[in-house]
CSV table of C-alpha atoms in Angstrom, one decimal:
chain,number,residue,atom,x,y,z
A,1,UNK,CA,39.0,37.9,-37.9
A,2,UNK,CA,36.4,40.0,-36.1
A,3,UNK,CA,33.4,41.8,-37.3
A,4,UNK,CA,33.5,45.7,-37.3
A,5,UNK,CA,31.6,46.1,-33.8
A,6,UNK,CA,33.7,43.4,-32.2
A,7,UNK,CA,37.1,45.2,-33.8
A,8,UNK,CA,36.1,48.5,-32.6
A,9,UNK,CA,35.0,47.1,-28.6
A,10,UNK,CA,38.3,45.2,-28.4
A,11,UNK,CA,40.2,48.1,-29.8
A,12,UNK,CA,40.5,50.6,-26.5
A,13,UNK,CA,40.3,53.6,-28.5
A,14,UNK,CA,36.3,53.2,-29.2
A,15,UNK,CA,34.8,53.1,-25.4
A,16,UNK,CA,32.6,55.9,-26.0
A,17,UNK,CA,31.7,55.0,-29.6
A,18,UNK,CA,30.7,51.5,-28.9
A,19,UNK,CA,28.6,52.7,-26.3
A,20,UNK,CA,26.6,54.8,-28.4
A,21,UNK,CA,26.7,52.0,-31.0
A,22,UNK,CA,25.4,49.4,-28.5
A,23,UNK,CA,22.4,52.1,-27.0
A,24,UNK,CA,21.5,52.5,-30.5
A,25,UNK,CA,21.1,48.6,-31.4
A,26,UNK,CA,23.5,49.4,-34.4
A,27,UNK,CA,26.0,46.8,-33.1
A,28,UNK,CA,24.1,44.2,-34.9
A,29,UNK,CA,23.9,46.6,-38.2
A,30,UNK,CA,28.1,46.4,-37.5
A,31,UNK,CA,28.3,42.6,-37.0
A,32,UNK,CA,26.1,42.3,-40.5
A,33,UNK,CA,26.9,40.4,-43.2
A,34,UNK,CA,29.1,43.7,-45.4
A,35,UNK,CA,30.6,44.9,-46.7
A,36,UNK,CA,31.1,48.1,-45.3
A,37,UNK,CA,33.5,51.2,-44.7
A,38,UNK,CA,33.2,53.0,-41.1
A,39,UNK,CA,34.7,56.0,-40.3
A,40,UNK,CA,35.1,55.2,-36.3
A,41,UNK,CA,36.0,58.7,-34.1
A,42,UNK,CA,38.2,57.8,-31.2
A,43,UNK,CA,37.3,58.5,-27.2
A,44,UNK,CA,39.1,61.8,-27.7
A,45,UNK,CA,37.3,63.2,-30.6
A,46,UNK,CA,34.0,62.9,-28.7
A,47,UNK,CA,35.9,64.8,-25.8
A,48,UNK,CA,36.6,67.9,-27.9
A,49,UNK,CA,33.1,68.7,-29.7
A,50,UNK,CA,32.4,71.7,-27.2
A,51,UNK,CA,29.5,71.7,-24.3
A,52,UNK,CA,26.4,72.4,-24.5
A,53,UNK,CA,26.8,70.6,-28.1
A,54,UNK,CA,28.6,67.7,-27.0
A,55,UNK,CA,26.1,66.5,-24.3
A,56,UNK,CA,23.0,67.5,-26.4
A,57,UNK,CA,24.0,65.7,-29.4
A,58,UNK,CA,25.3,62.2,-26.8
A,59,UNK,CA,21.9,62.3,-24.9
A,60,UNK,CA,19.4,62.5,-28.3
A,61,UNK,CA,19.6,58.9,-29.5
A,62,UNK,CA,17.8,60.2,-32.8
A,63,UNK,CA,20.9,62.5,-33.3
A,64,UNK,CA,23.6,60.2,-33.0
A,65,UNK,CA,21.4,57.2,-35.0
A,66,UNK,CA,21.7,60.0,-38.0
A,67,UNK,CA,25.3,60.5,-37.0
A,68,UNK,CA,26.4,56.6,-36.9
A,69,UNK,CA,24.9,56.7,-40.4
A,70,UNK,CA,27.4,59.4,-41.9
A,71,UNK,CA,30.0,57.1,-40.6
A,72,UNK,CA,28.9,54.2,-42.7
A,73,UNK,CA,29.6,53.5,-46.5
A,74,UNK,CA,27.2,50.5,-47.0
A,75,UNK,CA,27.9,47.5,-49.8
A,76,UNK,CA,31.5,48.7,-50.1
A,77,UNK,CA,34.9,47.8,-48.5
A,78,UNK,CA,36.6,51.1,-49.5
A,79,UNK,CA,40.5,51.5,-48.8
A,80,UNK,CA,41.7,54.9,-48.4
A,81,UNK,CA,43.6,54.4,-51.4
A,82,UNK,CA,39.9,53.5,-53.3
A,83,UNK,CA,38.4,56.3,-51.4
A,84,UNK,CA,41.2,59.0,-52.2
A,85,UNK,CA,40.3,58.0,-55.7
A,86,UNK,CA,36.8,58.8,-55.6
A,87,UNK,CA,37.4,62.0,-53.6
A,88,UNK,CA,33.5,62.3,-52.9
A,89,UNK,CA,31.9,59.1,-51.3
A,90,UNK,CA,28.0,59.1,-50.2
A,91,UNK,CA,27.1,57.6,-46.9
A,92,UNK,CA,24.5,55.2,-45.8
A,93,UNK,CA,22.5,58.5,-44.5
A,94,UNK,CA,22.8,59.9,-48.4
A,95,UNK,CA,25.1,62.9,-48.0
A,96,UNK,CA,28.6,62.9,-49.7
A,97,UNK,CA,31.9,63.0,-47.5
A,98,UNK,CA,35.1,64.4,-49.2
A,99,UNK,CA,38.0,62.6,-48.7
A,100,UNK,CA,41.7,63.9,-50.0
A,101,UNK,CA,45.6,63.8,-48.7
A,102,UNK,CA,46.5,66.8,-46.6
A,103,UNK,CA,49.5,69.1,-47.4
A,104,UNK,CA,51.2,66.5,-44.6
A,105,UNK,CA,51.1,63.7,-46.6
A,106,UNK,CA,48.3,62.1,-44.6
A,107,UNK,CA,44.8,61.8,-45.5
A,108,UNK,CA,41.4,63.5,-43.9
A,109,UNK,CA,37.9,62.7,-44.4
A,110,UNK,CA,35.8,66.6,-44.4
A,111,UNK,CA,37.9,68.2,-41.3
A,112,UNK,CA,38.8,65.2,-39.8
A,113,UNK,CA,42.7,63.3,-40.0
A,114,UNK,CA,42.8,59.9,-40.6
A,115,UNK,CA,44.8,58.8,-37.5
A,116,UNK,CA,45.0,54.6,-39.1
A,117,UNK,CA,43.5,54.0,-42.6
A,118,UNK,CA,42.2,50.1,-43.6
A,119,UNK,CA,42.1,48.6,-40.0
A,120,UNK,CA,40.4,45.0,-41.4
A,121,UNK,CA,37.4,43.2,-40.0
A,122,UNK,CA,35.4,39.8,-41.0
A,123,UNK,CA,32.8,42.3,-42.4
A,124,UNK,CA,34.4,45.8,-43.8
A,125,UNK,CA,37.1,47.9,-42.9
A,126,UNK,CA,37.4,50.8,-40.4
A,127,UNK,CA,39.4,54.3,-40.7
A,128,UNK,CA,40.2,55.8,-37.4
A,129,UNK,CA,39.5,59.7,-37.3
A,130,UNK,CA,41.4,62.3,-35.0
A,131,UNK,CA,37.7,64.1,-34.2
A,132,UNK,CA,34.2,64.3,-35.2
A,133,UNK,CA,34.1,65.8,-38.8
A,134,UNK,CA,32.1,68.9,-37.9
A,135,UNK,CA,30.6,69.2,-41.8
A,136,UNK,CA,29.0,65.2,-40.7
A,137,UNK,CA,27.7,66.8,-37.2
A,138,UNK,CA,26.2,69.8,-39.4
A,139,UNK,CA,24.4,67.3,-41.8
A,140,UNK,CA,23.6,65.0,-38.6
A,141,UNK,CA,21.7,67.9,-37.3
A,142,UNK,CA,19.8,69.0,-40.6
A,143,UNK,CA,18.7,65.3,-41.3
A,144,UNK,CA,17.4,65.5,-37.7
A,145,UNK,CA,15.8,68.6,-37.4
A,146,UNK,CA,14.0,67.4,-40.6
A,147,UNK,CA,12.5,64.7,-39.6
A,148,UNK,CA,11.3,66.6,-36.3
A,149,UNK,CA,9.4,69.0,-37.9
């Protein structure tokens, strides 16, 4: 079984999220021992946050390093079912993402649908998102602006 970074990279789905993993360095955080829960946007989701925000926050490598953090749940291989139960999870950047079923019957995590829950790796397990939870781009921003003061 592959690792989370080798999961997403073979997947199709991830090309433009694997390329900001891989500028980052964070692909070796993803190939790390775990576990771990990542919240991984698909090509599309990137596609949709509007201009000028999209190619501000894809060319500021400080931006998205705070945003590939809000996508992590670090020491915890969290199901949706587990996740669901908690309701409010905190992420490796230390801000809390709400997770709860949608009138649909399916499941979102802040704004953002849950397209496939508990995709598996060697190393954690990965929950494919519709879009970019804008709440996570929001606390992305603060946590950056703060540390740019």
């Amino acid at each position: 079984m592959a690792k989370i970074f080798d999961t997403l990279q073979n997947d199709g789905r991830f090309g433009r999220l694997t390329e900001i993993i891989r500028t980052l360095g964070e692909d070796k955080t993803l190939q790390g021992e775990g576990p771990m829960t990542f919240f991984a946007p698909v090509d599309s989701a990137w596609d949709a946050i509007p201009e000028p925000n999209r190619s501000m926050i894809l060319n500021d490598k400080q931006m998205l390093s705070h945003l590939i953090d809000f996508f992590t749940i670090g020491n915890h291989k969290c199901t949706l079912e587990a996740l669901l139960k908690r309701n409010v999870v905190q992420t490796v950047e230390g801000n809390n993402i709400m997770v709860r079923k949608t009138d649909r019957g399916g499941t979102q995590v802040d704004e953002a649908v849950v397209l496939e829950g508990d995709l598996e790796a060697e190393n954690g397990i990965i929950h494919v998102l519709d879009s970019v939870p804008f709440a996570t781009l929001a606390q992305a921003e603060q946590a950056y602006l703060s540390t740019n003061v």
